[in-house]
Each structure stands twice: as structure tokens, then as C-alpha cells.
């Protein structure tokens, strides 16, 4: 048992480890599911891009859109697989050693699925912004690229 702030009950280190494990696992599951759903959304624009040659910037913009969508799908794949691997890693550590395990050199590894999903979302939004412009014309490109960060 370890003591907590004055006036509170002592906290069992084993319970603290279990709560931490549940929190990390919940976060990893959420980011993995979000990444899988976003991969489907990014795949939709990748497989059904704007018609050639596009109404604003033409073929170079369509190629950029496809590359951005492809990279975002790679980030989502990395995030989904990373979340599964890290979930299994956390499950393999005894609860009383979990805090020590997470405070080691590899603690930033647990942030990578979240970072990859965040960057992937920004890239998917940019690809959709380009897609709007190439389907609707240059005024829509400006709107799409300005609205992309709000996605």
C-alpha cells in the first residue's frame, strides 16, 4: 500500500496498476477502432477520386490527392496494428510492475498510434479538400482547403 494525499484512503499499488492498464487498453482500443474507420473513409476517396482532368488544378492535384490519401491509409494501418501490439504488451505485464514498465525508455511508443491517427486525419482532410476543388472548381478548392482543418 502507498499513501495518498492527506485525508484519503491508502491506494493499493496493484489496484493502481489495474486502473492504469484499463485506461491504456481503453485508449488503445478507441484509437485502433477510429483508425480502422478512418482508413475506410480515406479508402473511399482513394478508390473514387475526382474525375480526370479535374476542374481547378488538373492532373497534378489529383495525383497529390491520391498520394496524400495513400499515405494517410498507411498511417491508419500503422496505428491499428500498433494499437493491437501495444494492447498485447500491456496485457503481458503484471499489474504491480506496469508503472515501472511504462516509465522506462519505451514510454513514447504508446503515443505513436495516437500520433499516427492524428496525422492521418489531417491528411485525409487535406485530400478531401483537394477533391472538393477538383470536382467543383477553384472556388471550392479554396473552401475545401480552408475547411479541411475543421474536419
PDB file of C-alpha atoms in Angstrom:
ATOM      1  CA  UNK A   1       0.000   0.000   0.000  1.00  0.00           C
ATOM      2  CA  UNK A   2       1.104   3.528  -0.696  1.00  0.00           C
ATOM      3  CA  UNK A   3      -0.128   6.664   0.962  1.00  0.00           C
ATOM      4  CA  UNK A   4      -2.067   9.307  -0.932  1.00  0.00           C
ATOM      5  CA  UNK A   5      -2.934  12.915  -0.235  1.00  0.00           C
ATOM      6  CA  UNK A   6      -3.981  13.694   3.312  1.00  0.00           C
ATOM      7  CA  UNK A   7      -7.492  12.669   4.239  1.00  0.00           C
ATOM      8  CA  UNK A   8      -7.738   9.919   1.642  1.00  0.00           C
ATOM      9  CA  UNK A   9      -7.518   6.184   1.943  1.00  0.00           C
ATOM     10  CA  UNK A  10      -4.251   4.464   1.025  1.00  0.00           C
ATOM     11  CA  UNK A  11      -4.202   3.122  -2.512  1.00  0.00           C
ATOM     12  CA  UNK A  12      -3.104  -0.412  -3.237  1.00  0.00           C
ATOM     13  CA  UNK A  13      -0.352  -0.389  -5.899  1.00  0.00           C
ATOM     14  CA  UNK A  14      -1.939  -3.453  -7.515  1.00  0.00           C
ATOM     15  CA  UNK A  15      -5.270  -1.631  -7.944  1.00  0.00           C
ATOM     16  CA  UNK A  16      -3.429   1.378  -9.304  1.00  0.00           C
ATOM     17  CA  UNK A  17      -1.724  -0.860 -11.885  1.00  0.00           C
ATOM     18  CA  UNK A  18      -5.054  -2.409 -12.899  1.00  0.00           C
ATOM     19  CA  UNK A  19      -6.678   1.004 -13.306  1.00  0.00           C
ATOM     20  CA  UNK A  20      -3.746   2.186 -15.394  1.00  0.00           C
ATOM     21  CA  UNK A  21      -3.915  -0.957 -17.552  1.00  0.00           C
ATOM     22  CA  UNK A  22      -7.653  -0.452 -18.108  1.00  0.00           C
ATOM     23  CA  UNK A  23      -7.126   3.187 -19.050  1.00  0.00           C
ATOM     24  CA  UNK A  24      -4.315   2.413 -21.505  1.00  0.00           C
ATOM     25  CA  UNK A  25      -6.194  -0.501 -23.043  1.00  0.00           C
ATOM     26  CA  UNK A  26      -9.341   1.584 -23.449  1.00  0.00           C
ATOM     27  CA  UNK A  27      -7.379   4.336 -25.147  1.00  0.00           C
ATOM     28  CA  UNK A  28      -5.598   1.891 -27.464  1.00  0.00           C
ATOM     29  CA  UNK A  29      -8.854   0.170 -28.404  1.00  0.00           C
ATOM     30  CA  UNK A  30     -10.507   3.515 -29.147  1.00  0.00           C
ATOM     31  CA  UNK A  31      -7.655   4.764 -31.321  1.00  0.00           C
ATOM     32  CA  UNK A  32      -7.456   1.416 -33.137  1.00  0.00           C
ATOM     33  CA  UNK A  33     -11.156   1.458 -33.968  1.00  0.00           C
ATOM     34  CA  UNK A  34     -11.012   5.119 -35.002  1.00  0.00           C
ATOM     35  CA  UNK A  35      -8.035   4.392 -37.273  1.00  0.00           C
ATOM     36  CA  UNK A  36      -9.837   1.449 -38.874  1.00  0.00           C
ATOM     37  CA  UNK A  37     -12.918   3.578 -39.574  1.00  0.00           C
ATOM     38  CA  UNK A  38     -10.828   6.443 -40.916  1.00  0.00           C
ATOM     39  CA  UNK A  39      -8.967   4.025 -43.177  1.00  0.00           C
ATOM     40  CA  UNK A  40     -12.301   3.168 -44.775  1.00  0.00           C
ATOM     41  CA  UNK A  41     -13.071   6.874 -45.243  1.00  0.00           C
ATOM     42  CA  UNK A  42      -9.656   7.524 -46.745  1.00  0.00           C
ATOM     43  CA  UNK A  43     -10.003   4.438 -48.932  1.00  0.00           C
ATOM     44  CA  UNK A  44     -13.249   5.837 -50.321  1.00  0.00           C
ATOM     45  CA  UNK A  45     -11.520   8.919 -51.691  1.00  0.00           C
ATOM     46  CA  UNK A  46      -8.574   6.853 -52.910  1.00  0.00           C
ATOM     47  CA  UNK A  47     -10.745   4.491 -54.924  1.00  0.00           C
ATOM     48  CA  UNK A  48     -13.259   7.110 -56.130  1.00  0.00           C
ATOM     49  CA  UNK A  49     -11.240  10.236 -56.811  1.00  0.00           C
ATOM     50  CA  UNK A  50     -12.392  13.263 -58.722  1.00  0.00           C
ATOM     51  CA  UNK A  51     -12.868  12.788 -62.478  1.00  0.00           C
ATOM     52  CA  UNK A  52      -9.890  13.437 -64.779  1.00  0.00           C
ATOM     53  CA  UNK A  53      -8.606  16.071 -65.508  1.00  0.00           C
ATOM     54  CA  UNK A  54     -10.215  17.969 -62.614  1.00  0.00           C
ATOM     55  CA  UNK A  55     -11.823  21.412 -62.696  1.00  0.00           C
ATOM     56  CA  UNK A  56      -9.155  23.516 -60.983  1.00  0.00           C
ATOM     57  CA  UNK A  57      -5.519  22.414 -60.915  1.00  0.00           C
ATOM     58  CA  UNK A  58      -5.900  19.300 -63.038  1.00  0.00           C
ATOM     59  CA  UNK A  59      -3.898  16.083 -63.003  1.00  0.00           C
ATOM     60  CA  UNK A  60      -1.138  17.211 -60.590  1.00  0.00           C
ATOM     61  CA  UNK A  61      -3.747  17.977 -57.916  1.00  0.00           C
ATOM     62  CA  UNK A  62      -5.430  14.608 -58.469  1.00  0.00           C
ATOM     63  CA  UNK A  63      -2.086  12.855 -58.143  1.00  0.00           C
ATOM     64  CA  UNK A  64      -1.335  14.761 -54.951  1.00  0.00           C
ATOM     65  CA  UNK A  65      -4.762  13.799 -53.621  1.00  0.00           C
ATOM     66  CA  UNK A  66      -4.091  10.116 -54.295  1.00  0.00           C
ATOM     67  CA  UNK A  67      -0.641  10.221 -52.672  1.00  0.00           C
ATOM     68  CA  UNK A  68      -1.976  12.024 -49.604  1.00  0.00           C
ATOM     69  CA  UNK A  69      -4.841   9.528 -49.279  1.00  0.00           C
ATOM     70  CA  UNK A  70      -2.448   6.601 -49.719  1.00  0.00           C
ATOM     71  CA  UNK A  71      -0.085   7.900 -47.019  1.00  0.00           C
ATOM     72  CA  UNK A  72      -2.994   8.503 -44.653  1.00  0.00           C
ATOM     73  CA  UNK A  73      -4.166   4.904 -45.155  1.00  0.00           C
ATOM     74  CA  UNK A  74      -0.631   3.742 -44.301  1.00  0.00           C
ATOM     75  CA  UNK A  75      -0.723   5.797 -41.108  1.00  0.00           C
ATOM     76  CA  UNK A  76      -4.087   4.296 -40.170  1.00  0.00           C
ATOM     77  CA  UNK A  77      -2.758   0.798 -40.814  1.00  0.00           C
ATOM     78  CA  UNK A  78       0.286   1.516 -38.636  1.00  0.00           C
ATOM     79  CA  UNK A  79      -1.966   2.917 -35.925  1.00  0.00           C
ATOM     80  CA  UNK A  80      -4.323  -0.066 -35.938  1.00  0.00           C
ATOM     81  CA  UNK A  81      -1.521  -2.643 -35.842  1.00  0.00           C
ATOM     82  CA  UNK A  82       0.422  -0.599 -33.279  1.00  0.00           C
ATOM     83  CA  UNK A  83      -2.613  -0.345 -31.005  1.00  0.00           C
ATOM     84  CA  UNK A  84      -3.075  -4.127 -31.128  1.00  0.00           C
ATOM     85  CA  UNK A  85       0.601  -4.814 -30.401  1.00  0.00           C
ATOM     86  CA  UNK A  86       0.736  -2.325 -27.530  1.00  0.00           C
ATOM     87  CA  UNK A  87      -2.535  -3.674 -26.110  1.00  0.00           C
ATOM     88  CA  UNK A  88      -0.968  -7.129 -26.026  1.00  0.00           C
ATOM     89  CA  UNK A  89       2.205  -5.689 -24.485  1.00  0.00           C
ATOM     90  CA  UNK A  90       0.271  -4.104 -21.625  1.00  0.00           C
ATOM     91  CA  UNK A  91      -1.636  -7.339 -21.043  1.00  0.00           C
ATOM     92  CA  UNK A  92       1.646  -9.236 -20.628  1.00  0.00           C
ATOM     93  CA  UNK A  93       2.964  -7.092 -17.751  1.00  0.00           C
ATOM     94  CA  UNK A  94       1.940  -7.912 -14.162  1.00  0.00           C
ATOM     95  CA  UNK A  95      -0.089  -5.093 -12.610  1.00  0.00           C
ATOM     96  CA  UNK A  96       2.463  -4.387  -9.885  1.00  0.00           C
ATOM     97  CA  UNK A  97       5.214  -3.847 -12.498  1.00  0.00           C
ATOM     98  CA  UNK A  98       3.155  -1.859 -15.002  1.00  0.00           C
ATOM     99  CA  UNK A  99       4.097   1.610 -13.773  1.00  0.00           C
ATOM    100  CA  UNK A 100       7.778   0.684 -13.806  1.00  0.00           C
ATOM    101  CA  UNK A 101       7.399  -0.757 -17.327  1.00  0.00           C
ATOM    102  CA  UNK A 102       5.696   2.380 -18.639  1.00  0.00           C
ATOM    103  CA  UNK A 103       8.211   4.752 -17.097  1.00  0.00           C
ATOM    104  CA  UNK A 104      11.083   3.105 -18.976  1.00  0.00           C
ATOM    105  CA  UNK A 105      12.685   4.169 -22.237  1.00  0.00           C
ATOM    106  CA  UNK A 106       9.820   2.908 -24.396  1.00  0.00           C
ATOM    107  CA  UNK A 107       7.077   5.047 -22.905  1.00  0.00           C
ATOM    108  CA  UNK A 108       6.764   7.233 -26.008  1.00  0.00           C
ATOM    109  CA  UNK A 109       5.955   4.157 -28.090  1.00  0.00           C
ATOM    110  CA  UNK A 110       2.496   4.190 -26.534  1.00  0.00           C
ATOM    111  CA  UNK A 111       1.875   7.631 -28.098  1.00  0.00           C
ATOM    112  CA  UNK A 112       2.646   6.540 -31.668  1.00  0.00           C
ATOM    113  CA  UNK A 113      -0.807   5.110 -32.581  1.00  0.00           C
ATOM    114  CA  UNK A 114      -2.447   8.321 -31.401  1.00  0.00           C
ATOM    115  CA  UNK A 115       0.038  10.474 -33.297  1.00  0.00           C
ATOM    116  CA  UNK A 116      -0.290   8.420 -36.484  1.00  0.00           C
ATOM    117  CA  UNK A 117      -4.089   8.641 -36.325  1.00  0.00           C
ATOM    118  CA  UNK A 118      -3.978  12.407 -35.772  1.00  0.00           C
ATOM    119  CA  UNK A 119      -1.628  12.989 -38.715  1.00  0.00           C
ATOM    120  CA  UNK A 120      -3.707  10.603 -40.848  1.00  0.00           C
ATOM    121  CA  UNK A 121      -6.883  12.555 -40.068  1.00  0.00           C
ATOM    122  CA  UNK A 122      -5.210  15.814 -41.127  1.00  0.00           C
ATOM    123  CA  UNK A 123      -4.000  14.208 -44.352  1.00  0.00           C
ATOM    124  CA  UNK A 124      -7.411  12.705 -45.115  1.00  0.00           C
ATOM    125  CA  UNK A 125      -8.994  16.109 -44.580  1.00  0.00           C
ATOM    126  CA  UNK A 126      -6.488  17.711 -46.961  1.00  0.00           C
ATOM    127  CA  UNK A 127      -7.187  15.030 -49.587  1.00  0.00           C
ATOM    128  CA  UNK A 128     -10.921  15.690 -49.287  1.00  0.00           C
ATOM    129  CA  UNK A 129     -10.249  19.443 -49.589  1.00  0.00           C
ATOM    130  CA  UNK A 130      -8.395  18.858 -52.858  1.00  0.00           C
ATOM    131  CA  UNK A 131     -11.134  16.501 -54.023  1.00  0.00           C
ATOM    132  CA  UNK A 132     -13.822  19.127 -53.425  1.00  0.00           C
ATOM    133  CA  UNK A 133     -11.872  21.645 -55.511  1.00  0.00           C
ATOM    134  CA  UNK A 134     -11.264  19.253 -58.373  1.00  0.00           C
ATOM    135  CA  UNK A 135     -14.923  18.250 -58.508  1.00  0.00           C
ATOM    136  CA  UNK A 136     -16.410  21.716 -58.104  1.00  0.00           C
ATOM    137  CA  UNK A 137     -13.809  24.161 -59.407  1.00  0.00           C
ATOM    138  CA  UNK A 138     -11.277  26.570 -57.942  1.00  0.00           C
ATOM    139  CA  UNK A 139     -13.623  28.426 -55.536  1.00  0.00           C
ATOM    140  CA  UNK A 140     -14.433  25.068 -53.981  1.00  0.00           C
ATOM    141  CA  UNK A 141     -10.727  24.210 -53.719  1.00  0.00           C
ATOM    142  CA  UNK A 142     -10.176  27.279 -51.557  1.00  0.00           C
ATOM    143  CA  UNK A 143     -13.202  26.374 -49.453  1.00  0.00           C
ATOM    144  CA  UNK A 144     -12.122  22.739 -49.203  1.00  0.00           C
ATOM    145  CA  UNK A 145      -8.588  23.521 -48.107  1.00  0.00           C
ATOM    146  CA  UNK A 146      -9.799  26.090 -45.585  1.00  0.00           C
ATOM    147  CA  UNK A 147     -12.456  23.726 -44.240  1.00  0.00           C
ATOM    148  CA  UNK A 148     -10.083  20.713 -44.111  1.00  0.00           C
ATOM    149  CA  UNK A 149      -8.558  21.653 -40.720  1.00  0.00           C
ATOM    150  CA  UNK A 150     -12.079  21.848 -39.285  1.00  0.00           C
ATOM    151  CA  UNK A 151     -12.683  18.214 -40.232  1.00  0.00           C
TER     152      UNK A 151
END
